[in-house]
Every structure is written in C-alpha cells, then in structure tokens.
Coordinates of C-alpha atoms in Angstrom, one line a residue:
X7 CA 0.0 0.0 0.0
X8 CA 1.4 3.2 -1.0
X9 CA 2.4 5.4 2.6
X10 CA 0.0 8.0 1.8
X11 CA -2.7 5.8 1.3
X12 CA -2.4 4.7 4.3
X13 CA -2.2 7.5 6.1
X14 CA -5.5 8.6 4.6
X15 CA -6.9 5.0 5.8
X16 CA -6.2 5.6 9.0
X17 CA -7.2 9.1 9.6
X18 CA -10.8 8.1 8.0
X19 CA -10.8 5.1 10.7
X20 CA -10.3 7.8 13.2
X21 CA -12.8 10.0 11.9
X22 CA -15.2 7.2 11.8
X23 CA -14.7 6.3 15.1
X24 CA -14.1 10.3 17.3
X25 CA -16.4 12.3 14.9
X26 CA -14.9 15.1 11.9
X27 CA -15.8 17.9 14.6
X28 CA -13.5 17.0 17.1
X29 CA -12.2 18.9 19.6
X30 CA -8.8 18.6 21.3
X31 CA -10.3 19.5 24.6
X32 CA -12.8 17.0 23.9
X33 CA -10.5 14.0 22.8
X34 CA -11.0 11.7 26.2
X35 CA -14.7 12.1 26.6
X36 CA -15.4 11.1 23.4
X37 CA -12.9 8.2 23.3
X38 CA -15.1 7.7 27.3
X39 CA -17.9 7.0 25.4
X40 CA -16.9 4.2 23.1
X41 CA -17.3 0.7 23.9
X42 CA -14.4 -1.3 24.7
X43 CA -13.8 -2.8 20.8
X44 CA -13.9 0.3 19.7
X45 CA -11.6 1.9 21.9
X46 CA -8.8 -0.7 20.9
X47 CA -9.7 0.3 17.4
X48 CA -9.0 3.9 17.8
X49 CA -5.6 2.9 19.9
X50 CA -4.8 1.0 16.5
X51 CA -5.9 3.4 14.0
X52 CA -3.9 6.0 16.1
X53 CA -0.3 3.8 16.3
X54 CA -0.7 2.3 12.8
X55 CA -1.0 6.8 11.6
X56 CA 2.6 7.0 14.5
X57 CA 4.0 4.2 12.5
X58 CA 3.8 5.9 9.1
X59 CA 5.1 9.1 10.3
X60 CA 7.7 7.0 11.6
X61 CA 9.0 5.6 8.7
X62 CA 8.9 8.9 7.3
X63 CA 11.1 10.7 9.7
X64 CA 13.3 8.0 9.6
X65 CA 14.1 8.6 6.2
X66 CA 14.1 12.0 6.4
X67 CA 16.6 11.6 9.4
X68 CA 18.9 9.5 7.2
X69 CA 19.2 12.3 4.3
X70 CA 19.9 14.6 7.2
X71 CA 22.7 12.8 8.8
X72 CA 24.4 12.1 5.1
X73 CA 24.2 15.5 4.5
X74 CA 25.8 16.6 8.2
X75 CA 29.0 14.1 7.8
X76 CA 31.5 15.7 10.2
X77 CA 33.8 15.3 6.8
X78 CA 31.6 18.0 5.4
X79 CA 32.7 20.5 8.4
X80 CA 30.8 23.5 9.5
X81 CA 29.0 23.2 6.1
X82 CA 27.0 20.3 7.2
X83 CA 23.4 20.6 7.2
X84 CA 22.7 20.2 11.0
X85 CA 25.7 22.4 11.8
X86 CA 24.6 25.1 9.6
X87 CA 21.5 25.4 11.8
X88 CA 23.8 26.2 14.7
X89 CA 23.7 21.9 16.3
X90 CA 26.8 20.3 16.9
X91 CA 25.8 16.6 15.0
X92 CA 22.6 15.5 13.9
X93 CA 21.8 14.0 16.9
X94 CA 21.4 17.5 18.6
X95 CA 19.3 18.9 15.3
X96 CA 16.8 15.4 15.9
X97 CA 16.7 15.9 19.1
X98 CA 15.4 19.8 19.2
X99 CA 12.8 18.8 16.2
X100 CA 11.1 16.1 18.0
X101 CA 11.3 17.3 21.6
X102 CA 13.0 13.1 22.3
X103 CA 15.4 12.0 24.4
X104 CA 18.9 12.3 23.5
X105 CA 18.8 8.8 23.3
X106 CA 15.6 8.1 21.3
X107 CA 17.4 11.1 18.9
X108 CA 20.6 8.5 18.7
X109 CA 18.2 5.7 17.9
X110 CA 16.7 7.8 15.1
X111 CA 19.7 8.6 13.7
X112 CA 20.4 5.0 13.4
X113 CA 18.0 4.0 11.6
X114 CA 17.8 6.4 9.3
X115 CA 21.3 5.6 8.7
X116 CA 20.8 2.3 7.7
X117 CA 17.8 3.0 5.7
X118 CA 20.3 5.1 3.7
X119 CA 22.9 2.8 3.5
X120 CA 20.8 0.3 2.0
X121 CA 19.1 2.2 -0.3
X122 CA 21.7 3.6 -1.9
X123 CA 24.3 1.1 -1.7
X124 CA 25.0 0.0 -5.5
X125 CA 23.1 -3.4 -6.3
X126 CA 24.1 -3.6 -9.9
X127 CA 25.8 -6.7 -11.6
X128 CA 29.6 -6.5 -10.9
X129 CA 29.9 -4.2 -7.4
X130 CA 29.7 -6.0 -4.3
X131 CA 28.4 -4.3 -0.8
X132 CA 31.4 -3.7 0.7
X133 CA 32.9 -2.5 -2.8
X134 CA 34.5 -5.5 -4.3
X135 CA 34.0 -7.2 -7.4
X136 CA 31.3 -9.8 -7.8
X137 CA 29.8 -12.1 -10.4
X138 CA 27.9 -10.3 -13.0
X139 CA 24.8 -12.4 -12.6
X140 CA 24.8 -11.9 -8.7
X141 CA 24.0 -8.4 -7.4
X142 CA 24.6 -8.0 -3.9
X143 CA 23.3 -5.7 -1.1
X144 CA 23.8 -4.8 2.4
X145 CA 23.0 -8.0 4.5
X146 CA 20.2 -5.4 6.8
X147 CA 18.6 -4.7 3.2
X148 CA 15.6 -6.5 4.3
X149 CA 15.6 -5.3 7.7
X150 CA 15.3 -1.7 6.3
X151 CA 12.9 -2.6 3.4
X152 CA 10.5 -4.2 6.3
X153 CA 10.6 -0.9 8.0
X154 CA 9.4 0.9 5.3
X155 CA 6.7 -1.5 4.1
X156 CA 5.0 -1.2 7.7
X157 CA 6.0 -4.8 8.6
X158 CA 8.5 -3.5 11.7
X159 CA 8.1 -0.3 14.3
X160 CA 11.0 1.6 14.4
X161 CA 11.7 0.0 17.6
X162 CA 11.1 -3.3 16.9
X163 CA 14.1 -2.6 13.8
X164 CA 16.6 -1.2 15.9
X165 CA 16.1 -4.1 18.4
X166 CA 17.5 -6.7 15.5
X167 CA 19.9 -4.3 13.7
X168 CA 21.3 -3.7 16.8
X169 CA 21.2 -7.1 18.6
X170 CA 22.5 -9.1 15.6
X171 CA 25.5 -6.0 14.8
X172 CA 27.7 -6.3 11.6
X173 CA 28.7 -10.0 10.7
X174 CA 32.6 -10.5 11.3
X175 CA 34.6 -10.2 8.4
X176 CA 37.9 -12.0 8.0
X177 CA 41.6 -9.9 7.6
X178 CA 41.6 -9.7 3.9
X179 CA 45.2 -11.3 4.0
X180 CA 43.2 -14.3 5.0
X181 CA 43.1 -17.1 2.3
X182 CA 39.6 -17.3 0.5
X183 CA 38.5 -14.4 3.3
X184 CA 35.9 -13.3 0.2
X185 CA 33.9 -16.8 0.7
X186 CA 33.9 -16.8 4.1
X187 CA 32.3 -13.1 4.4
X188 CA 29.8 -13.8 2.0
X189 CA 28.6 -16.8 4.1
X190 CA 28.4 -14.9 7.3
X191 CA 26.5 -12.0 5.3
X192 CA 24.1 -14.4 4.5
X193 CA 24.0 -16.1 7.7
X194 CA 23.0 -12.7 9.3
X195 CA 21.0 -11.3 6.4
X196 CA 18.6 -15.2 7.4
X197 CA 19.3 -14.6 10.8
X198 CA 17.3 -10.8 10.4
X199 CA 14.6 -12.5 8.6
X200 CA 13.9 -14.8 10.8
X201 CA 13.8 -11.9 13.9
X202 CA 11.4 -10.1 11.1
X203 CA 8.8 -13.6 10.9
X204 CA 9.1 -13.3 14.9
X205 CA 8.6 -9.5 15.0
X206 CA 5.2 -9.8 14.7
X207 CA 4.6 -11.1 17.7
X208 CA 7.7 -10.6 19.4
X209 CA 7.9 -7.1 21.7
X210 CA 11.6 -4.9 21.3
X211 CA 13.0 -6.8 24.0
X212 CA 12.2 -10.1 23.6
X213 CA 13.6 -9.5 19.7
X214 CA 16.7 -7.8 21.2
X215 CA 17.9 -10.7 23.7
X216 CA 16.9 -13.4 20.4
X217 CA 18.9 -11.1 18.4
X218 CA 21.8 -11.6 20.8
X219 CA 21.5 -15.1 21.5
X220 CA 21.7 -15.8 17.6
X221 CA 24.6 -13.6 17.1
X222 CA 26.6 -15.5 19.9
X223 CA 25.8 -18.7 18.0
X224 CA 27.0 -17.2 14.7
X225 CA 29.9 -16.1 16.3
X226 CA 31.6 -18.3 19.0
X227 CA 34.6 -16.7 18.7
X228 CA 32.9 -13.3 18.9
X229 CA 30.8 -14.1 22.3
X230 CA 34.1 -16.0 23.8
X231 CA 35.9 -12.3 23.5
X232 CA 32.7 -10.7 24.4
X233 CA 32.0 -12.5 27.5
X234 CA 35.7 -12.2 28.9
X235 CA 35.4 -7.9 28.0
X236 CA 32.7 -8.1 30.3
X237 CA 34.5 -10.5 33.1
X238 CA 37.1 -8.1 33.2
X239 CA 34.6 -5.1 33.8
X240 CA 33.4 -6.6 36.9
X241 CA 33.1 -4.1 39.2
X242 CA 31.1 -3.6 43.4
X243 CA 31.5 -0.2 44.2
X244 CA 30.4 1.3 47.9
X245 CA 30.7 5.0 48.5
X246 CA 29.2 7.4 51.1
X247 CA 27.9 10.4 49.9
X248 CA 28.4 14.0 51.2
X249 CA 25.0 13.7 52.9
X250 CA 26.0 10.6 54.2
X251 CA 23.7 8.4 52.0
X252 CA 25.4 4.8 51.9
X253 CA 25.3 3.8 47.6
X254 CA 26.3 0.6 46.3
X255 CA 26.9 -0.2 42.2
X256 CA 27.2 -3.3 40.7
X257 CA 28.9 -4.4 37.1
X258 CA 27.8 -7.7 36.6
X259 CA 30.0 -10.3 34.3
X260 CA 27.6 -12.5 32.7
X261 CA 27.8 -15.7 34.8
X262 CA 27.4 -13.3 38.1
X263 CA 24.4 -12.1 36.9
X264 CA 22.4 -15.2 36.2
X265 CA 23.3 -16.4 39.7
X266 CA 21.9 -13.1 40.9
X267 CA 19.0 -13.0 39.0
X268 CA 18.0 -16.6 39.5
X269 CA 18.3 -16.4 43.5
X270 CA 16.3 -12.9 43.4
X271 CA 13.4 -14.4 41.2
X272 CA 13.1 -17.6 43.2
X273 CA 12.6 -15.6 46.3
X274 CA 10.5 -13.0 44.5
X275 CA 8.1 -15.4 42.5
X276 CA 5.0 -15.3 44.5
X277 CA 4.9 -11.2 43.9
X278 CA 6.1 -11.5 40.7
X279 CA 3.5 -13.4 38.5
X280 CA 5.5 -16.7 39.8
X281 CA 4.2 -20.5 39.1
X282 CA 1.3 -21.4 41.7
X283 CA 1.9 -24.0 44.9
X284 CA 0.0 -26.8 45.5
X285 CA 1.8 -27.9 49.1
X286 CA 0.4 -26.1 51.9
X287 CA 3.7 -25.2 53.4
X288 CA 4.3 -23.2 50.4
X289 CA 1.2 -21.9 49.8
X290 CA 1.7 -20.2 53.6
X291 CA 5.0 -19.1 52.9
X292 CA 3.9 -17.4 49.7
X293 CA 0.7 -15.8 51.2
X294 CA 3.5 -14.0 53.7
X295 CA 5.7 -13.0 51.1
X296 CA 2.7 -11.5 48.9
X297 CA 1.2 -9.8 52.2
X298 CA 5.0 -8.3 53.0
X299 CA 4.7 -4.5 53.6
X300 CA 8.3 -4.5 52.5
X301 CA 8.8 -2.8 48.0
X302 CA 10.2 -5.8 45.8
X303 CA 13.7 -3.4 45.8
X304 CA 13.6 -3.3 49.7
X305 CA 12.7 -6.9 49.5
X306 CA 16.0 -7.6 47.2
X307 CA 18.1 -5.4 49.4
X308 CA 17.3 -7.5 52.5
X309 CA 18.0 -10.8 50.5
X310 CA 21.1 -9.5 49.8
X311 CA 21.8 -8.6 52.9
X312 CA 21.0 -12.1 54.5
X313 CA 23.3 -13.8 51.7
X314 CA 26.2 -11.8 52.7
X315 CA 25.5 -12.8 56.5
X316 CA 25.2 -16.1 55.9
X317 CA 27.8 -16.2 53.5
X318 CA 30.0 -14.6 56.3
X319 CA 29.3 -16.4 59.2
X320 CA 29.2 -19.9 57.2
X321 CA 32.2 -22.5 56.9
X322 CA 33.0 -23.8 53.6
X323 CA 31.5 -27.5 54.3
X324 CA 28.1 -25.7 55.6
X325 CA 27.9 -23.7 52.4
X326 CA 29.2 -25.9 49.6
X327 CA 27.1 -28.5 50.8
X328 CA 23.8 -26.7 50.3
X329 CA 20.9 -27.3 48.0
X330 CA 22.0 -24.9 45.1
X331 CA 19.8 -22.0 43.6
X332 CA 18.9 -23.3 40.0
X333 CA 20.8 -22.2 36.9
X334 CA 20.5 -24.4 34.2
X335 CA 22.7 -23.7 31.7
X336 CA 21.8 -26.0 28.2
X337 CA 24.5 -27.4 26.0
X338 CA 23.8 -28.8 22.6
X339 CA 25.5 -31.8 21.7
X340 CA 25.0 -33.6 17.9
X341 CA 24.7 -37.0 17.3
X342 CA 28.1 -37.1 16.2
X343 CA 29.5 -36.2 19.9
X344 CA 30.4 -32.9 18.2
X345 CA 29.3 -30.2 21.2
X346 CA 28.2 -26.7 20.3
X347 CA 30.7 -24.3 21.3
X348 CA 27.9 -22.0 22.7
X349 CA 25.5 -22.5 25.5
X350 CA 22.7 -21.0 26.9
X351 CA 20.9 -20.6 30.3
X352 CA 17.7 -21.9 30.4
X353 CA 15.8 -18.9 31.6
X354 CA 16.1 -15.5 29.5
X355 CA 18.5 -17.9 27.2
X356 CA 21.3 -16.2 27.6
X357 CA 24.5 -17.2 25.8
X358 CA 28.0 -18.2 27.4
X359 CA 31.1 -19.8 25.7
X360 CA 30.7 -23.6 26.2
X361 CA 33.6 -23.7 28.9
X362 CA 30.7 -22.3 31.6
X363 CA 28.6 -25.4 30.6
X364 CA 31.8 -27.6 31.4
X365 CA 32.1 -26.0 34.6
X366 CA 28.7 -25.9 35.8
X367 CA 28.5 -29.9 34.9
X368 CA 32.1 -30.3 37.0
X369 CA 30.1 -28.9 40.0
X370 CA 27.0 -30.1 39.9
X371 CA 25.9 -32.5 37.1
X372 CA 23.9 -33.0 34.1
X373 CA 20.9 -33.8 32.7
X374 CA 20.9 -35.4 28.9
X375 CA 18.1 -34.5 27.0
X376 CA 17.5 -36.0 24.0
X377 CA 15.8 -34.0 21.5
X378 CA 14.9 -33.8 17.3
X379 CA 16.3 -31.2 15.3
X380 CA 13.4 -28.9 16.2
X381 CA 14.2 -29.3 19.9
X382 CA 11.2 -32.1 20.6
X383 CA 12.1 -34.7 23.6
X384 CA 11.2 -37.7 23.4
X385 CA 7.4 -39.1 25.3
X386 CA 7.2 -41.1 28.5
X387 CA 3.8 -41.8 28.0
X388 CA 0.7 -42.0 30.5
X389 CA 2.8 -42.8 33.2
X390 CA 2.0 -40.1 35.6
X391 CA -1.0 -37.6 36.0
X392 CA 1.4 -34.9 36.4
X393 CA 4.8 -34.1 34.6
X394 CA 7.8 -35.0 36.4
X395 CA 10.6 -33.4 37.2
X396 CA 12.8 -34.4 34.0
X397 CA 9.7 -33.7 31.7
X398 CA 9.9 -29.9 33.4
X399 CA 13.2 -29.6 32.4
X400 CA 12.9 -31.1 29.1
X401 CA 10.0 -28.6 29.0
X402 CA 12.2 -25.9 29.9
X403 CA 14.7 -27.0 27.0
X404 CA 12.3 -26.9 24.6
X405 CA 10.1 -24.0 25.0
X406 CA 12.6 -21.7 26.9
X407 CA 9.6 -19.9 28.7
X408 CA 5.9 -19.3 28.4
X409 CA 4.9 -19.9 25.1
X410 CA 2.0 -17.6 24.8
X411 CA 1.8 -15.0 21.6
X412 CA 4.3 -12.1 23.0
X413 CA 4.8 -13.1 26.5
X414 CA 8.6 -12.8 27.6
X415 CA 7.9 -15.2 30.7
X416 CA 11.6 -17.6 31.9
X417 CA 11.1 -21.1 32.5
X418 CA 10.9 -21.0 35.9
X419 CA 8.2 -18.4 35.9
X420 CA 5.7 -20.7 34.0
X421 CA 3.8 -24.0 34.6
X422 CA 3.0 -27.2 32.4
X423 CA 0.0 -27.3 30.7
X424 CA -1.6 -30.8 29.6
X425 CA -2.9 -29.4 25.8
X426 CA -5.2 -32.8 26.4
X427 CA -7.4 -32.6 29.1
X428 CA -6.6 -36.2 31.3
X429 CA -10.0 -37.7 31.7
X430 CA -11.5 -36.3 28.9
X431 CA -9.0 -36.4 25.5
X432 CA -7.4 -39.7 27.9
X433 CA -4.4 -36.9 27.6
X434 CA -1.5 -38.9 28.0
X435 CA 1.6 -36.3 30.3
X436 CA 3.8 -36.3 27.0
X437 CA 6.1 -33.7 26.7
X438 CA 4.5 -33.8 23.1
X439 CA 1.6 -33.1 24.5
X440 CA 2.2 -30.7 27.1
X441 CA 3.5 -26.4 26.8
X442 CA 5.1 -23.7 29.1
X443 CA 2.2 -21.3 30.5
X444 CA 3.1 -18.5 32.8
X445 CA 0.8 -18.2 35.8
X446 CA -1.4 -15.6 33.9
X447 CA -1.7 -17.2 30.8
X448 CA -2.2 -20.6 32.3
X449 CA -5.4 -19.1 33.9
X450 CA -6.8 -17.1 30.9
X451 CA -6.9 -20.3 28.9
X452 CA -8.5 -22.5 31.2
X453 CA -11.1 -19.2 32.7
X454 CA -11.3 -17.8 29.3
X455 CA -12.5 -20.3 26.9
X456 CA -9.2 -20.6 25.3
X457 CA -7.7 -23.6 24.3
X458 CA -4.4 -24.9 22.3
X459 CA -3.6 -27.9 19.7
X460 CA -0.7 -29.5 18.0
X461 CA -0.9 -32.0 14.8
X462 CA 2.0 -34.2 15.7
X463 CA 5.2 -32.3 15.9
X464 CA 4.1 -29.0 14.3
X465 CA 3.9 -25.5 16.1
X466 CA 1.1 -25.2 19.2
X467 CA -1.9 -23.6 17.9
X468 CA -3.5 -21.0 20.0
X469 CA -7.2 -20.9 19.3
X470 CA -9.1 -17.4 20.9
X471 CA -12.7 -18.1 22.3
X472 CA -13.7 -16.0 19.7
X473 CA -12.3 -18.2 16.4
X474 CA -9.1 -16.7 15.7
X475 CA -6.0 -18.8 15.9
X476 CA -2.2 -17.9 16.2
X477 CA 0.9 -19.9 15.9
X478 CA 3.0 -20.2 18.6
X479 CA 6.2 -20.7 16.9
X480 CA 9.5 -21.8 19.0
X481 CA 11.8 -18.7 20.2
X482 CA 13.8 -17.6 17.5
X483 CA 17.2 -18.1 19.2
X484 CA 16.4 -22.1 19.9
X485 CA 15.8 -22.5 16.3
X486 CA 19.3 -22.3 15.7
X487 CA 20.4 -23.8 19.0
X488 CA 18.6 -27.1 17.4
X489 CA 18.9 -27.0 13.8
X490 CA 22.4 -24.8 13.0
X491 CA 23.1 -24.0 9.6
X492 CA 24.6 -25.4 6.6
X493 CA 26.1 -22.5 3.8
X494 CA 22.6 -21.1 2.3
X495 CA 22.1 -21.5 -1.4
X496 CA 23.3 -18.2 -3.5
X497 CA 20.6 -15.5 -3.6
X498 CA 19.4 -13.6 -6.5
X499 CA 18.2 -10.1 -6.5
X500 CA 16.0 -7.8 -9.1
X501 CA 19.0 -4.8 -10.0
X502 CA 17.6 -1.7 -8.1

C-alpha cells in the first residue's frame, strides 16, 4: 500500500470512530464513550497513523545525517543550523530524548545505506568485485525494506539491527576471506529474517535478547571475546555520599548475573507473577511474602543482605554443601559427539562460551536431553498424572519460557500445561503433548475459553474463544540452537 494511502486510511478510521468535529479538549470524553472494541480500534488506528510518520522521519533523518558528515565540516546541514551533530538537530525537532534522537539517527542511517548502496551486476556491498549475474546488497537490506513497508516499528528494527551487529569479516590477508564473508552475510541477512517472521509477535526486547542469542551462535569466537570484555569489567562499588547516603553499584559479568538473577526471582516469584503451589507449606509461605509490607527493591536489598551474613558467618562444608539455587545452563551436543561451542541458560536464554557449561557440569551434574532437530524430547507416555521433574526440564529446554503469543515469561516463571485434558481427551503427560504457560496465561486459557492444539510435531496452535488462531512458533534463538546452519544457497536479487 502506497504510505499515503495509508495514512488517509487511518485518519478516516479515526474520523469514523471520534467524529470530523473533534475537539482537542474533547479527545478523552469522546474516546469515554466508546465501547471497549472500539476503543482498541481507535488505539490501532492512532499507532498504525505513529508508524507511518515514523517511517517517514526515519528517512528524512537519514538524508539529514548524510548531508551533516563531520567530513563536510561546518558546512553540514545540521551544523549550519547552529547543532553540533545531527543527533542535537533530531533531538530539538522532536522534543526526544537524547537517546531516542541517537536511535533515530540510526536507523535512518541504515535505511540510507541500503538504499543507496550499489546493487548492480559486478559491485559488491562492501565495494568489491562480484559475479555479473549476482547483485549484492547490504545484508540489513531487508531489515530496512521491512521498516518501510510497515512490517516493523521503528523499535522493533533497531532491536534486530542492533542485537545481531555487523557480521565478522575476515583480515583480507586471510586465504579465501571473500567466501567466508559472503557466508556470514548471508548467515546474518537469514538470521534478520527470521527476527522479522518473529517481529510480529515478538515485543523490542524479547527481539533484542533473540537477536543476541543468535549472534553469539553465529559467532563463538565473537561471544568468547565478548563475554571475557565483560568479566574483566566486573566491578562492586560502595561509597558514602556528602549527605551521608550509603550507595552501592554493581557491574555484573555474565555468569554473576544469572546467579543473581535466578536467587532474586526464586525468592520473589509469589509477587512477581511466579508458578502457583500446591503444598500447603508453600502456599503459607507465599501468602507471607505477597502480604510483605516490604517494596520488591527493599525486598531484594534485605535478600542481599541475609546472603552476605550467611555467606560470612558460614564454613566452607556448611555452604558448599547446600541445596543450590537453580541455573540451568543447556548445552547442545550432535549425534556425532560434536558439542556446540555455545550455551545457553535456560531462563532468559542467555549465551556463554561452552567452557561455563563444562564448569557448571564439574560442580553439579547434568541432565541429557534428548531431543529432534526442532528441539522435541522424546514421550514417556501416560505414566503419571502430572509431569515429572525431567519432563519440566525437558519442558524448559524446549520452550525456553511461556509460550503464549508475545509473552517474555523464563522457564521458571511458567507452569505445564496438559494441551489434552486427562480424563476427557485420555491426555496422556507427554512432553509432546504438554507447553510452558506462565501463571497468567495458564489461567486465561482454562477461565477464558481458550484452548491450544498440535498436529503431531508441528507448532502449538492457540485458538481465541472468539475463532481466531495464532501460531506459537519456538523462540527464535532455539531455532538455531537445534537446527544450526549449513552454507545457504546463493541469492538472486531484481537490480535496483
């Protein structure tokens, strides 16, 4: 649909729904008196109009920032009009942060780059020769072309483009350094379209930590040096200041902070949207946690407190010899012995080289999981009402949180949900046959009429009470944590 069209689409839906004499004084009691369908409708109308003027700006913003290289001096366009960078000229324009000015900038540089980046036979991307029947383009061409047909937010781009980076390209003294870089262009330019498929589902953040996750997979060598830059920034800092407030700061290295964030969820989860008890014990423990006059950061601040105390006053024996807090971290191994050299944490899936899997297994075991190349474990059949333990985990493994359309759930937030009811389907506990639900969802399906369905191995399907039905697809970042990738076949393009 031509932008303009569009627009003129949406304003109509608008006017339609808020009246052509409307009032800006009178915007929220007329929006009052619509019914509750139509007031998501005018929310949609209203963001789908935000998104085209989005698009616009952000290829206005690109233009802009060419023509205010800091090559082109005190000539350039933004420091003509009295702005240091273009950043500073964004930022005055829209009344944004400096930040969300940055992010503009951004993308409109990359909506530039691609579309003028020289896609005809026999000039390569980065400048080189290529074949003449093969033109070539930036590998976030399609990123930037699905910003512009509506099919990404601006936010939702930046998330991806910034996530996934540039693709590592060999030292050209390298031998056959030309091959190698054209594969990892390609890995990253399927890598973006897969984030795109999941984009319209997935929220900014949940597309950003994917994005990450895939990169680190495409790039073990990458996330090794990555992960020890950000060991050696490692940092607790305690200062007083000159009112005598007692501050703290933490730099977490990566392994430091799933610990952290593990033991502060556990101990959080009955506030926090948590899995629901059964065992009366813990039911009573959560009611007193929930009931807690204490804030969730005062909450934190006395857990850390206690560790340290604990931690203090404790032998080795007394505290080695504890139940540990559970970090799973999952390591991939092919049939042909051949282990991945990046894992991943089973909550929030967050990557680490594969020597943190080693050590984790060192100190306290492992679990094998057995799994198909779309990250299925095998069934155990009608053995038990409810899943075990090792189902859970397999669970976990396979569905790396909630699976619900857009929720950004961990593992350990969610429940199991039989997709066969046990009396009436004769549901047998498969793990086939069974899906991650946070606590929420898990209770809108079975209070809300929904309901979900697989045909054998295939994606869940989520049906709405209403008819509707959406895929719930794996997360983006297992796909290639199952399936890895062989060199794609060479692409062909239609010369700009």
């Amino acid at each position: 649909m031509e932008i303009f069209t569009e627009v003129d689409a949406q304003v109509q839906n608008l006017r339609a729904l808020l009246g052509d004499a409307l009032e800006s004084a009178d915007l929220v009691a007329v929006i009052e008196g619509l019914d509750d369908m139509h007031a998501v409708d005018t929310i949609t109308a209203a963001t789908a109009l935000i998104h085209c003027g989005e698009r616009i700006r952000a290829a206005a913003t690109g233009v802009i920032a060419a023509r205010s290289a800091r090559d082109a001096g005190q000539a350039g366009l933004a420091q003509s009009l009295g702005h240091r960078n273009v950043a500073s000229l964004v930022q005055e324009i829209t009344g944004s942060t400096r930040a969300d000015a940055n992010r503009q900038v951004r993308i409109g540089e990359s909506l530039r780059a691609s579309a003028t980046t020289t896609a005809s036979p026999g000039t390569a991307a980065d400048g080189g020769s290529a074949d003449e029947s093969e033109p070539v383009a930036l590998w976030h061409a399609g990123l930037d072309r699905a910003l512009l047909e509506g099919r990404l937010t601006t936010a939702q781009h930046d998330a991806i483009r910034q996530g996934l980076a540039d693709p590592p390209l060999s030292d050209e003294t390298t031998e056959g350094h030309e091959e190698n870089d054209a594969l990892m262009r390609d890995l990253w330019e399927i890598a973006a379209d897969q984030l795109i498929a999941a984009a319209a589902h997935d929220t900014p953040e949940t597309l950003s930590a994917a994005a990450r996750a895939i990169r680190d997979r495409l790039d073990s060598e990458g996330a090794a040096r990555r992960f020890e830059e950000r060991y050696a920034r490692r940092s607790f800092r305690v200062w007083t200041t000159l009112d005598g407030h007692k501050r703290g700061a933490i730099d977490f290295d990566d392994e430091g902070y799933a610990w952290a964030a593990t033991i502060i969820a556990n101990a959080l989860r009955p506030r926090t949207g948590g899995p629901r008890f059964v065992d009366a014990e813990e039911k009573a423990r959560a009611r007193s946690l929930a009931d807690d006059p204490r804030t969730n950061d005062q909450l934190t601040y006395d857990l850390l407190l206690d560790l340290l105390r604990a931690g203090s006053l404790a032998d080795a024996p007394a505290v080695f010899g504890t139940r540990r807090a559970g970090v799973r971290v999952v390591r991939v191994v092919g049939a042909d012995d051949i282990a991945d050299p990046i894992a991943h944490t089973e909550d929030h899936l967050d990557t680490f080289p594969a020597a943190v899997a080693e050590q984790q297994s060192c100190d306290a075991g492992s679990v094998p999981v057995t799994v198909d190349s779309r990250g299925n474990p095998l069934d155990v059949g009608r053995e038990h009402r409810l899943f075990t333990a090792k189902q859970r985990v397999a669970l976990a493994v396979r569905d790396g949180g909630c699976r619900w359309v857009g929720c950004d759930r961990p593992a350990s937030f969610c429940e199991a949900h039989h997709i066969d009811e046990w009396a009436r389907d004769d549901g047998r506990t498969d793990i086939d046959r069974g899906v991650l639900l946070c606590r929420f969802h898990h209770m809108q399906l079975h209070h809300g009429g929904w309901r979900i369905t697989r045909h054998g191995k295939d994606d869940f399907v989520l049906h709405h009470p209403r008819g509707q039905t959406s895929a719930l697809p794996p997360r983006p970042a297992l796909k290639y944590a199952w399936t890895g990738f062989e060199p794609p076949p060479k692409r062909f393009r239609p010369v700009a």
